[in-house]
mmCIF file of N, CA and C in Angstrom:
data_model
loop_
_atom_site.group_PDB
_atom_site.id
_atom_site.type_symbol
_atom_site.label_atom_id
_atom_site.label_comp_id
_atom_site.label_asym_id
_atom_site.label_seq_id
_atom_site.Cartn_x
_atom_site.Cartn_y
_atom_site.Cartn_z
ATOM 1 N N GLN N 5 3.501 17.755 -6.055
ATOM 2 C CA GLN N 5 2.813 16.729 -6.935
ATOM 3 C C GLN N 5 3.614 15.448 -6.957
ATOM 4 N N VAL N 6 2.940 14.319 -6.746
ATOM 5 C CA VAL N 6 3.600 13.032 -6.819
ATOM 6 C C VAL N 6 2.731 12.082 -7.706
ATOM 7 N N GLN N 7 3.438 11.441 -8.510
ATOM 8 C CA GLN N 7 2.863 10.368 -9.310
ATOM 9 C C GLN N 7 3.203 8.943 -8.850
ATOM 10 N N LEU N 8 2.294 8.106 -8.761
ATOM 11 C CA LEU N 8 2.512 6.824 -8.121
ATOM 12 C C LEU N 8 2.115 5.716 -9.101
ATOM 13 N N VAL N 9 2.976 4.651 -9.163
ATOM 14 C CA VAL N 9 2.761 3.525 -10.070
ATOM 15 C C VAL N 9 3.056 2.200 -9.273
ATOM 16 N N GLU N 10 1.947 1.386 -9.056
ATOM 17 C CA GLU N 10 2.046 0.093 -8.353
ATOM 18 C C GLU N 10 2.466 -0.997 -9.342
ATOM 19 N N SER N 11 3.095 -1.926 -8.814
ATOM 20 C CA SER N 11 3.444 -3.186 -9.533
ATOM 21 C C SER N 11 3.603 -4.347 -8.557
ATOM 22 N N GLY N 12 3.606 -5.554 -9.093
ATOM 23 C CA GLY N 12 3.797 -6.690 -8.225
ATOM 24 C C GLY N 12 2.606 -7.521 -7.939
ATOM 25 N N GLY N 13 1.373 -7.116 -8.386
ATOM 26 C CA GLY N 13 0.218 -7.837 -8.186
ATOM 27 C C GLY N 13 0.209 -9.206 -9.037
ATOM 28 N N GLY N 14 -0.782 -10.012 -8.760
ATOM 29 C CA GLY N 14 -0.892 -11.248 -9.665
ATOM 30 C C GLY N 14 -1.804 -12.251 -8.927
ATOM 31 N N LEU N 15 -1.593 -13.446 -9.360
ATOM 32 C CA LEU N 15 -2.399 -14.534 -8.849
ATOM 33 C C LEU N 15 -1.530 -15.411 -7.966
ATOM 34 N N VAL N 16 -1.904 -15.722 -6.806
ATOM 35 C CA VAL N 16 -1.121 -16.606 -5.930
ATOM 36 C C VAL N 16 -2.047 -17.571 -5.116
ATOM 37 N N GLN N 17 -1.586 -18.641 -4.767
ATOM 38 C CA GLN N 17 -2.364 -19.575 -3.945
ATOM 39 C C GLN N 17 -2.393 -19.105 -2.437
ATOM 40 N N ALA N 18 -3.482 -19.473 -1.762
ATOM 41 C CA ALA N 18 -3.599 -19.226 -0.389
ATOM 42 C C ALA N 18 -2.379 -19.727 0.357
ATOM 43 N N GLY N 19 -1.865 -18.891 1.282
ATOM 44 C CA GLY N 19 -0.636 -19.189 2.008
ATOM 45 C C GLY N 19 0.562 -18.674 1.355
ATOM 46 N N GLY N 20 0.462 -18.193 0.187
ATOM 47 C CA GLY N 20 1.610 -17.634 -0.520
ATOM 48 C C GLY N 20 1.934 -16.209 -0.220
ATOM 49 N N SER N 21 2.886 -15.679 -0.890
ATOM 50 C CA SER N 21 3.284 -14.283 -0.605
ATOM 51 C C SER N 21 3.429 -13.487 -1.926
ATOM 52 N N LEU N 22 3.310 -12.182 -1.828
ATOM 53 C CA LEU N 22 3.594 -11.284 -2.870
ATOM 54 C C LEU N 22 4.225 -10.029 -2.283
ATOM 55 N N ARG N 23 5.002 -9.263 -3.070
ATOM 56 C CA ARG N 23 5.518 -8.010 -2.679
ATOM 57 C C ARG N 23 5.046 -7.017 -3.658
ATOM 58 N N LEU N 24 4.300 -6.034 -3.183
ATOM 59 C CA LEU N 24 3.902 -4.898 -4.017
ATOM 60 C C LEU N 24 4.843 -3.785 -3.923
ATOM 61 N N SER N 25 5.079 -3.152 -5.019
ATOM 62 C CA SER N 25 5.942 -1.907 -5.035
ATOM 63 C C SER N 25 5.153 -0.803 -5.551
ATOM 64 N N CYS N 26 5.563 0.396 -5.062
ATOM 65 C CA CYS N 26 4.829 1.638 -5.527
ATOM 66 C C CYS N 26 6.050 2.623 -5.803
ATOM 67 N N ALA N 27 6.253 2.804 -7.049
ATOM 68 C CA ALA N 27 7.323 3.770 -7.465
ATOM 69 C C ALA N 27 6.700 5.175 -7.662
ATOM 70 N N ALA N 28 7.321 6.133 -7.042
ATOM 71 C CA ALA N 28 6.917 7.522 -7.076
ATOM 72 C C ALA N 28 7.802 8.329 -8.060
ATOM 73 N N SER N 29 7.217 9.339 -8.595
ATOM 74 C CA SER N 29 8.020 10.299 -9.331
ATOM 75 C C SER N 29 7.455 11.671 -8.963
ATOM 76 N N GLY N 30 8.269 12.627 -9.128
ATOM 77 C CA GLY N 30 7.938 13.977 -8.778
ATOM 78 C C GLY N 30 8.873 14.348 -7.503
ATOM 79 N N ARG N 31 8.604 15.563 -6.960
ATOM 80 C CA ARG N 31 9.435 15.975 -5.978
ATOM 81 C C ARG N 31 8.997 15.653 -4.573
ATOM 82 N N ALA N 32 9.822 15.658 -3.579
ATOM 83 C CA ALA N 32 9.557 15.678 -2.211
ATOM 84 C C ALA N 32 8.836 14.389 -1.753
ATOM 85 N N PHE N 33 9.213 13.215 -2.323
ATOM 86 C CA PHE N 33 8.572 11.984 -1.951
ATOM 87 C C PHE N 33 8.789 11.823 -0.360
ATOM 88 N N SER N 34 9.975 12.139 0.118
ATOM 89 C CA SER N 34 10.261 11.957 1.497
ATOM 90 C C SER N 34 9.443 12.716 2.458
ATOM 91 N N PHE N 35 8.637 13.623 1.986
ATOM 92 C CA PHE N 35 7.878 14.556 2.746
ATOM 93 C C PHE N 35 6.431 14.026 2.885
ATOM 94 N N TYR N 36 6.147 12.873 2.257
ATOM 95 C CA TYR N 36 4.837 12.445 2.229
ATOM 96 C C TYR N 36 4.683 11.028 3.107
ATOM 97 N N VAL N 37 3.569 11.037 3.803
ATOM 98 C CA VAL N 37 3.152 9.724 4.478
ATOM 99 C C VAL N 37 2.629 8.906 3.391
ATOM 100 N N MET N 38 3.036 7.661 3.346
ATOM 101 C CA MET N 38 2.539 6.766 2.247
ATOM 102 C C MET N 38 1.648 5.592 2.838
ATOM 103 N N GLY N 39 0.639 5.332 2.066
ATOM 104 C CA GLY N 39 -0.315 4.331 2.560
ATOM 105 C C GLY N 39 -0.616 3.275 1.487
ATOM 106 N N TRP N 40 -1.062 2.137 1.883
ATOM 107 C CA TRP N 40 -1.588 1.069 1.003
ATOM 108 C C TRP N 40 -2.980 0.867 1.355
ATOM 109 N N PHE N 41 -3.883 0.848 0.347
ATOM 110 C CA PHE N 41 -5.307 0.601 0.444
ATOM 111 C C PHE N 41 -5.594 -0.561 -0.473
ATOM 112 N N ARG N 42 -6.842 -1.155 -0.232
ATOM 113 C CA ARG N 42 -7.323 -2.103 -1.131
ATOM 114 C C ARG N 42 -8.899 -1.919 -1.281
ATOM 115 N N GLN N 43 -9.335 -2.408 -2.326
ATOM 116 C CA GLN N 43 -10.785 -2.483 -2.611
ATOM 117 C C GLN N 43 -11.239 -3.705 -3.252
ATOM 118 N N ALA N 44 -11.995 -4.446 -2.528
ATOM 119 C CA ALA N 44 -12.508 -5.699 -3.063
ATOM 120 C C ALA N 44 -13.915 -5.433 -3.768
ATOM 121 N N PRO N 45 -14.280 -6.299 -4.676
ATOM 122 C CA PRO N 45 -15.576 -6.076 -5.387
ATOM 123 C C PRO N 45 -16.789 -5.903 -4.385
ATOM 124 N N GLY N 46 -17.544 -4.861 -4.638
ATOM 125 C CA GLY N 46 -18.731 -4.669 -3.822
ATOM 126 C C GLY N 46 -18.393 -4.098 -2.401
ATOM 127 N N LYS N 47 -17.173 -3.743 -2.155
ATOM 128 C CA LYS N 47 -16.775 -3.305 -0.863
ATOM 129 C C LYS N 47 -16.108 -1.861 -0.966
ATOM 130 N N GLU N 48 -16.089 -1.130 0.082
ATOM 131 C CA GLU N 48 -15.427 0.203 0.102
ATOM 132 C C GLU N 48 -13.923 -0.016 0.153
ATOM 133 N N ARG N 49 -13.176 0.998 -0.258
ATOM 134 C CA ARG N 49 -11.748 0.966 -0.193
ATOM 135 C C ARG N 49 -11.377 1.121 1.219
ATOM 136 N N GLU N 50 -10.399 0.349 1.675
ATOM 137 C CA GLU N 50 -10.022 0.411 3.117
ATOM 138 C C GLU N 50 -8.505 0.660 3.185
ATOM 139 N N LEU N 51 -8.058 1.371 4.208
ATOM 140 C CA LEU N 51 -6.714 1.609 4.532
ATOM 141 C C LEU N 51 -6.160 0.372 5.189
ATOM 142 N N LEU N 52 -5.089 -0.197 4.616
ATOM 143 C CA LEU N 52 -4.395 -1.377 5.185
ATOM 144 C C LEU N 52 -3.221 -0.970 6.079
ATOM 145 N N SER N 53 -2.428 -0.102 5.604
ATOM 146 C CA SER N 53 -1.178 0.246 6.262
ATOM 147 C C SER N 53 -0.692 1.571 5.839
ATOM 148 N N GLU N 54 0.052 2.291 6.742
ATOM 149 C CA GLU N 54 0.718 3.388 6.277
ATOM 150 C C GLU N 54 2.053 3.548 7.061
ATOM 151 N N ILE N 55 2.845 4.383 6.496
ATOM 152 C CA ILE N 55 4.315 4.462 7.039
ATOM 153 C C ILE N 55 4.637 5.973 7.007
ATOM 154 N N ASN N 56 5.353 6.469 8.110
ATOM 155 C CA ASN N 56 5.621 7.811 8.207
ATOM 156 C C ASN N 56 6.874 8.236 7.316
ATOM 157 N N LEU N 57 7.298 9.412 7.443
ATOM 158 C CA LEU N 57 8.291 9.899 6.513
ATOM 159 C C LEU N 57 9.705 9.174 6.583
ATOM 160 N N SER N 58 10.050 8.881 7.720
ATOM 161 C CA SER N 58 11.331 8.183 8.017
ATOM 162 C C SER N 58 11.239 6.597 7.818
ATOM 163 N N GLY N 59 10.024 6.119 7.983
ATOM 164 C CA GLY N 59 9.820 4.719 7.935
ATOM 165 C C GLY N 59 9.869 4.072 9.366
ATOM 166 N N GLY N 60 10.070 4.934 10.301
ATOM 167 C CA GLY N 60 10.190 4.502 11.713
ATOM 168 C C GLY N 60 8.831 4.153 12.368
ATOM 169 N N SER N 61 7.792 4.589 11.806
ATOM 170 C CA SER N 61 6.417 4.429 12.374
ATOM 171 C C SER N 61 5.484 3.832 11.393
ATOM 172 N N THR N 62 4.751 2.854 11.745
ATOM 173 C CA THR N 62 3.872 2.161 10.851
ATOM 174 C C THR N 62 2.547 1.899 11.502
ATOM 175 N N TYR N 63 1.474 1.693 10.635
ATOM 176 C CA TYR N 63 0.201 1.350 11.110
ATOM 177 C C TYR N 63 -0.291 0.144 10.305
ATOM 178 N N PHE N 64 -1.041 -0.740 10.873
ATOM 179 C CA PHE N 64 -1.675 -1.851 10.142
ATOM 180 C C PHE N 64 -3.089 -2.039 10.660
ATOM 181 N N VAL N 65 -3.991 -2.266 9.744
ATOM 182 C CA VAL N 65 -5.316 -2.593 10.139
ATOM 183 C C VAL N 65 -5.271 -4.056 10.715
ATOM 184 N N ASP N 66 -6.170 -4.316 11.631
ATOM 185 C CA ASP N 66 -6.102 -5.642 12.375
ATOM 186 C C ASP N 66 -6.129 -6.888 11.430
ATOM 187 N N SER N 67 -6.772 -6.717 10.344
ATOM 188 C CA SER N 67 -6.954 -7.918 9.451
ATOM 189 C C SER N 67 -5.614 -8.336 8.795
ATOM 190 N N VAL N 68 -4.654 -7.419 8.819
ATOM 191 C CA VAL N 68 -3.371 -7.909 8.110
ATOM 192 C C VAL N 68 -2.129 -7.766 9.031
ATOM 193 N N LYS N 69 -2.442 -7.490 10.324
ATOM 194 C CA LYS N 69 -1.389 -7.457 11.265
ATOM 195 C C LYS N 69 -0.659 -8.758 11.423
ATOM 196 N N GLY N 70 0.685 -8.786 11.345
ATOM 197 C CA GLY N 70 1.464 -10.052 11.505
ATOM 198 C C GLY N 70 1.649 -10.728 10.175
ATOM 199 N N ARG N 71 0.829 -10.286 9.127
ATOM 200 C CA ARG N 71 1.020 -10.965 7.855
ATOM 201 C C ARG N 71 1.643 -9.981 6.751
ATOM 202 N N PHE N 72 1.402 -8.727 6.972
ATOM 203 C CA PHE N 72 1.832 -7.721 6.000
ATOM 204 C C PHE N 72 2.907 -6.803 6.616
ATOM 205 N N THR N 73 3.822 -6.365 5.804
ATOM 206 C CA THR N 73 4.841 -5.448 6.252
ATOM 207 C C THR N 73 5.016 -4.271 5.235
ATOM 208 N N ILE N 74 5.059 -3.059 5.762
ATOM 209 C CA ILE N 74 5.260 -1.914 4.861
ATOM 210 C C ILE N 74 6.682 -1.431 5.145
ATOM 211 N N SER N 75 7.335 -0.906 4.052
ATOM 212 C CA SER N 75 8.587 -0.306 4.110
ATOM 213 C C SER N 75 8.747 0.709 2.995
ATOM 214 N N ARG N 76 9.661 1.574 3.167
ATOM 215 C CA ARG N 76 9.939 2.681 2.091
ATOM 216 C C ARG N 76 11.398 2.811 2.002
ATOM 217 N N ASP N 77 11.808 3.164 0.778
ATOM 218 C CA ASP N 77 13.202 3.436 0.476
ATOM 219 C C ASP N 77 13.218 4.879 -0.200
ATOM 220 N N ASN N 78 13.477 5.833 0.654
ATOM 221 C CA ASN N 78 13.402 7.240 0.151
ATOM 222 C C ASN N 78 14.419 7.487 -0.956
ATOM 223 N N ALA N 79 15.503 6.855 -0.958
ATOM 224 C CA ALA N 79 16.579 6.990 -2.005
ATOM 225 C C ALA N 79 15.986 6.523 -3.318
ATOM 226 N N LYS N 80 15.209 5.414 -3.268
ATOM 227 C CA LYS N 80 14.646 4.811 -4.472
ATOM 228 C C LYS N 80 13.249 5.335 -4.771
ATOM 229 N N ILE N 81 12.790 6.187 -3.853
ATOM 230 C CA ILE N 81 11.435 6.812 -3.988
ATOM 231 C C ILE N 81 10.384 5.677 -4.252
ATOM 232 N N THR N 82 10.497 4.645 -3.399
ATOM 233 C CA THR N 82 9.572 3.567 -3.516
ATOM 234 C C THR N 82 9.081 3.057 -2.247
ATOM 235 N N VAL N 83 7.780 2.674 -2.172
ATOM 236 C CA VAL N 83 7.281 2.109 -0.956
ATOM 237 C C VAL N 83 6.835 0.657 -1.320
ATOM 238 N N TYR N 84 6.983 -0.276 -0.360
ATOM 239 C CA TYR N 84 6.681 -1.664 -0.531
ATOM 240 C C TYR N 84 5.639 -2.197 0.466
ATOM 241 N N LEU N 85 4.893 -3.174 -0.060
ATOM 242 C CA LEU N 85 4.097 -3.870 0.823
ATOM 243 C C LEU N 85 4.338 -5.387 0.692
ATOM 244 N N GLN N 86 4.873 -6.055 1.699
ATOM 245 C CA GLN N 86 5.151 -7.399 1.700
ATOM 246 C C GLN N 86 4.006 -8.148 2.282
ATOM 247 N N MET N 87 3.430 -9.041 1.510
ATOM 248 C CA MET N 87 2.262 -9.755 1.987
ATOM 249 C C MET N 87 2.522 -11.210 2.069
ATOM 250 N N ASN N 88 2.266 -11.736 3.249
ATOM 251 C CA ASN N 88 2.638 -13.153 3.564
ATOM 252 C C ASN N 88 1.338 -13.857 3.984
ATOM 253 N N SER N 89 1.356 -15.127 3.911
ATOM 254 C CA SER N 89 0.177 -15.913 4.376
ATOM 255 C C SER N 89 -1.110 -15.349 3.881
ATOM 256 N N LEU N 90 -1.096 -15.165 2.561
ATOM 257 C CA LEU N 90 -2.305 -14.619 1.895
ATOM 258 C C LEU N 90 -3.494 -15.545 1.974
ATOM 259 N N LYS N 91 -4.636 -14.874 2.020
ATOM 260 C CA LYS N 91 -5.975 -15.585 2.160
ATOM 261 C C LYS N 91 -6.820 -15.229 0.968
ATOM 262 N N PRO N 92 -7.757 -16.064 0.676
ATOM 263 C CA PRO N 92 -8.665 -15.640 -0.499
ATOM 264 C C PRO N 92 -9.366 -14.330 -0.291
ATOM 265 N N GLU N 93 -9.643 -14.019 1.098
ATOM 266 C CA GLU N 93 -10.255 -12.685 1.301
ATOM 267 C C GLU N 93 -9.356 -11.501 1.122
ATOM 268 N N ASP N 94 -8.128 -11.734 0.793
ATOM 269 C CA ASP N 94 -7.206 -10.700 0.511
ATOM 270 C C ASP N 94 -7.318 -10.215 -0.951
ATOM 271 N N THR N 95 -8.090 -10.961 -1.717
ATOM 272 C CA THR N 95 -8.229 -10.637 -3.155
ATOM 273 C C THR N 95 -8.896 -9.254 -3.298
ATOM 274 N N ALA N 96 -8.295 -8.431 -4.065
ATOM 275 C CA ALA N 96 -8.698 -7.005 -4.152
ATOM 276 C C ALA N 96 -7.738 -6.232 -5.167
ATOM 277 N N VAL N 97 -8.161 -5.109 -5.489
ATOM 278 C CA VAL N 97 -7.274 -4.153 -6.187
ATOM 279 C C VAL N 97 -6.581 -3.367 -5.076
ATOM 280 N N TYR N 98 -5.274 -3.302 -5.136
ATOM 281 C CA TYR N 98 -4.441 -2.663 -4.193
ATOM 282 C C TYR N 98 -3.895 -1.372 -4.722
ATOM 283 N N TYR N 99 -3.966 -0.260 -3.902
ATOM 284 C CA TYR N 99 -3.575 0.996 -4.212
ATOM 285 C C TYR N 99 -2.573 1.641 -3.273
ATOM 286 N N CYS N 100 -1.521 2.286 -3.758
ATOM 287 C CA CYS N 100 -0.757 3.100 -2.895
ATOM 288 C C CYS N 100 -1.201 4.559 -3.073
ATOM 289 N N ALA N 101 -0.934 5.300 -1.986
ATOM 290 C CA ALA N 101 -1.337 6.705 -1.940
ATOM 291 C C ALA N 101 -0.451 7.523 -1.104
ATOM 292 N N ALA N 102 -0.494 8.854 -1.180
ATOM 293 C CA ALA N 102 0.436 9.723 -0.517
ATOM 294 C C ALA N 102 -0.326 10.856 0.063
ATOM 295 N N ARG N 103 0.022 11.346 1.298
ATOM 296 C CA ARG N 103 -0.600 12.544 1.832
ATOM 297 C C ARG N 103 0.496 13.352 2.563
ATOM 298 N N GLY N 104 0.303 14.616 2.615
ATOM 299 C CA GLY N 104 1.153 15.383 3.378
ATOM 300 C C GLY N 104 1.070 15.188 4.894
ATOM 301 N N THR N 105 1.939 15.534 5.690
ATOM 302 C CA THR N 105 1.958 15.223 7.087
ATOM 303 C C THR N 105 0.872 16.032 7.875
ATOM 304 N N GLY N 106 0.628 17.180 7.316
ATOM 305 C CA GLY N 106 -0.424 18.076 7.939
ATOM 306 C C GLY N 106 -1.833 17.781 7.365
ATOM 307 N N ASN N 107 -1.994 16.718 6.676
ATOM 308 C CA ASN N 107 -3.217 16.474 6.009
ATOM 309 C C ASN N 107 -3.700 15.043 6.303
ATOM 310 N N ASN N 108 -4.938 14.856 6.669
ATOM 311 C CA ASN N 108 -5.498 13.508 6.916
ATOM 312 C C ASN N 108 -6.083 12.812 5.703
ATOM 313 N N VAL N 109 -6.075 13.539 4.635
ATOM 314 C CA VAL N 109 -6.698 13.017 3.389
ATOM 315 C C VAL N 109 -5.576 12.650 2.378
ATOM 316 N N TYR N 110 -5.584 11.463 1.925
ATOM 317 C CA TYR N 110 -4.715 11.084 0.842
ATOM 318 C C TYR N 110 -5.065 11.798 -0.485
ATOM 319 N N ASN N 111 -4.103 12.577 -1.037
ATOM 320 C CA ASN N 111 -4.316 13.399 -2.142
ATOM 321 C C ASN N 111 -3.835 12.676 -3.469
ATOM 322 N N PHE N 112 -2.853 11.778 -3.352
ATOM 323 C CA PHE N 112 -2.263 11.289 -4.608
ATOM 324 C C PHE N 112 -2.450 9.754 -4.540
ATOM 325 N N TRP N 113 -2.867 9.205 -5.722
ATOM 326 C CA TRP N 113 -3.189 7.823 -5.845
ATOM 327 C C TRP N 113 -2.526 7.161 -7.108
ATOM 328 N N GLY N 114 -2.161 5.869 -6.873
ATOM 329 C CA GLY N 114 -1.741 5.155 -8.045
ATOM 330 C C GLY N 114 -2.965 4.552 -8.726
ATOM 331 N N GLN N 115 -2.698 3.880 -9.850
ATOM 332 C CA GLN N 115 -3.813 3.273 -10.600
ATOM 333 C C GLN N 115 -4.258 1.968 -10.089
ATOM 334 N N GLY N 116 -3.598 1.339 -9.231
ATOM 335 C CA GLY N 116 -3.967 0.051 -8.590
ATOM 336 C C GLY N 116 -3.363 -1.070 -9.305
ATOM 337 N N THR N 117 -3.257 -2.235 -8.500
ATOM 338 C CA THR N 117 -2.706 -3.497 -9.074
ATOM 339 C C THR N 117 -3.584 -4.577 -8.446
ATOM 340 N N GLN N 118 -3.941 -5.573 -9.263
ATOM 341 C CA GLN N 118 -4.897 -6.576 -8.895
ATOM 342 C C GLN N 118 -4.136 -7.629 -8.120
ATOM 343 N N VAL N 119 -4.597 -8.076 -6.964
ATOM 344 C CA VAL N 119 -4.127 -9.333 -6.279
ATOM 345 C C VAL N 119 -5.292 -10.297 -6.165
ATOM 346 N N THR N 120 -4.999 -11.453 -6.642
ATOM 347 C CA THR N 120 -6.057 -12.481 -6.542
ATOM 348 C C THR N 120 -5.379 -13.756 -5.761
ATOM 349 N N VAL N 121 -6.100 -14.165 -4.704
ATOM 350 C CA VAL N 121 -5.667 -15.236 -3.976
ATOM 351 C C VAL N 121 -6.550 -16.413 -4.221
ATOM 352 N N SER N 122 -6.075 -17.549 -4.633
ATOM 353 C CA SER N 122 -6.947 -18.644 -4.924
ATOM 354 C C SER N 122 -6.893 -19.643 -3.780
ATOM 355 N N SER N 123 -8.018 -20.313 -3.479
ATOM 356 C CA SER N 123 -8.087 -21.254 -2.363
ATOM 357 C C SER N 123 -7.683 -22.645 -2.756
#
């Protein structure tokens, strides 16, 4: 069981940056693949990025490649999403999530943090 709490959201102007953090509690954080999702009003939740157990392998959806970076600190049981060159279309609620390596479904979710990018 993993509990996840996101922080770092807020209001930023287009072109600005934010760093989201996702603090985990519970056991075996280092055994979970971690992902960041977002959901904009009227749209489905989408996977933005994920990172493997060691942090050596990452995935990014095309819309954020080159702008967003994902990292994890297993000692601090925290995963981060660095977001640069933000655009108004990045406005959404951002969620972190965890899944086991043998599972394609994310089982554990945070409560979400709002990111608003003004033009």
